[in-house]
Amino acid sequence: MPFIPHTEADVREMLDTIGVAGMEELFAEIPESIRAKPLEKVPEGLSEMELMRLMRERAARDEAGLRTFVGAGAYEHHVPAAVWELATRGEYYSAYTPYQAEASQGTLQTIYEFQTMVAGLTGLEAANASLYDGGTALAEAILMAVRAHKGKSHKVLVPETVHPSYRRVAHSFCEAQGITLETVPYDAATGVVDPGILSGEANEHAALVVPQPNFFGRLEDAEALASWAKERGALVIAVVNPMSLALLTPPGEWGADIAVGEGQPLGLPMSSGGPYLGLMATTKKLVRQMPGRLVARTVDTDGKEGFALTLQAREQHIRRAKAKSNICTNQGLAMTAATIYMALVGEEGLKQAAGVSHTNTRKLVDRLTAIDGVERRFDGPFFHEAALRLPKPAGKVVEALQDHGILAGFDLGREYDGLDDTLLVCATETKTDADLDAFAEALKEVL
């Protein structure tokens, strides 16, 4: 049974003390129309033993032996055992940055190391302590760009090739703040944005979002897009996969003012949809507009090195309604795991994981396009995802392949009109040639 600290006699005594007849009177000021109705579909509470059994059964579903080739924003990379062995130690697992943060030097140093690594990956000058996930990071970057534009424009260009979930989150953030997100279409043949279709006068837009790689796995002409934006006084927001940055030119070198992304590939398991980790980095010029926590290295009165939260005037708990963001926290545990992962595998380890992922995806595409009726949907270079046109609806193919132990990919028709026959596939360093062959054989049989 659950532990409930108050007996019925305790509750009665408290109600009598404040002069209330029953618990319901405590909520009398809440209109009946907006009160929660009885939760009829919620089952009765479980004992600890029953709950543990249920959780083991649920966890077993993640270990059912399915080969996954789904990417679309969440990626199955190898996570060395040391990452979570360290991250779940008591010093990290229960640690939280308090409001008197300088008392937690170990936590602050971990955040500082994380920020340094993210800044190094993105080629930018400063990074924050993390945000909730890639979607909220993009939304906050858009708000940041509009603030930095100083009221000249509340319009931001967002390509269709940006992750659909990120676009929805950004819309939710921006809709009530008078910020217009203008959709930029992609070229149907290449799956990328043609810089030639962009239009707009100087200062007409606060920012242009550039995904690299984009949701289809394709590599955008990032430098050309960034140049177009710079010529018109717009900031450039890069949306990146941190694993790809081990191979690709960092956004800070092709013109991005802000870079955001999802940190899940950096040592975080997929775990039925979580946890996630928002990354954000920017230039020194814009650092005061950056939301969330920022840790800096300093010295104390004795000249000893120490770490401290800095630029806290931006924080919600100090400036309240005038804060830059409603997010004044960070994903502490996920950030810690990502820091340990990056420190453990190092620069060469990241390059190897990214390189093998790219190689495996090329092998997979070659095997699948050798099947009659299967072809690449978009021409051009990609990282570790590719869109394939099938002779049958992608959703039905995905469903059929599950019976063969294959999670085949993402049905792009769920998000894009006209792509019902297109499957987005992904391969990482976790896949072997036998896995790729099994996918190809199963797909051939299903088709």
PDB file of N, CA and C in Angstrom, residues 95 140 226 230 250 355:
ATOM      1  N   ALA A  95      21.907  15.177  -7.713  1.00  0.00           N
ATOM      2  CA  ALA A  95      22.387  16.561  -7.626  1.00  0.00           C
ATOM      3  C   ALA A  95      21.505  17.496  -8.439  1.00  0.00           C
ATOM      4  N   GLU A 140      13.171  28.653 -28.404  1.00  0.00           N
ATOM      5  CA  GLU A 140      13.868  29.688 -27.641  1.00  0.00           C
ATOM      6  C   GLU A 140      14.845  30.463 -28.524  1.00  0.00           C
ATOM      7  N   ALA A 226      22.927  30.927 -45.407  1.00  0.00           N
ATOM      8  CA  ALA A 226      23.412  31.882 -44.407  1.00  0.00           C
ATOM      9  C   ALA A 226      23.811  33.206 -45.056  1.00  0.00           C
ATOM     10  N   LYS A 230      22.423  36.941 -44.117  1.00  0.00           N
ATOM     11  CA  LYS A 230      23.332  37.991 -43.652  1.00  0.00           C
ATOM     12  C   LYS A 230      23.203  39.256 -44.501  1.00  0.00           C
ATOM     13  N   PRO A 250      31.317  22.887 -38.701  1.00  0.00           N
ATOM     14  CA  PRO A 250      30.468  23.390 -37.614  1.00  0.00           C
ATOM     15  C   PRO A 250      29.714  24.640 -38.040  1.00  0.00           C
ATOM     16  N   GLY A 355      31.322   8.405 -38.651  1.00  0.00           N
ATOM     17  CA  GLY A 355      31.782   7.846 -39.920  1.00  0.00           C
ATOM     18  C   GLY A 355      31.187   6.489 -40.212  1.00  0.00           C
TER      19      GLY A 355
END
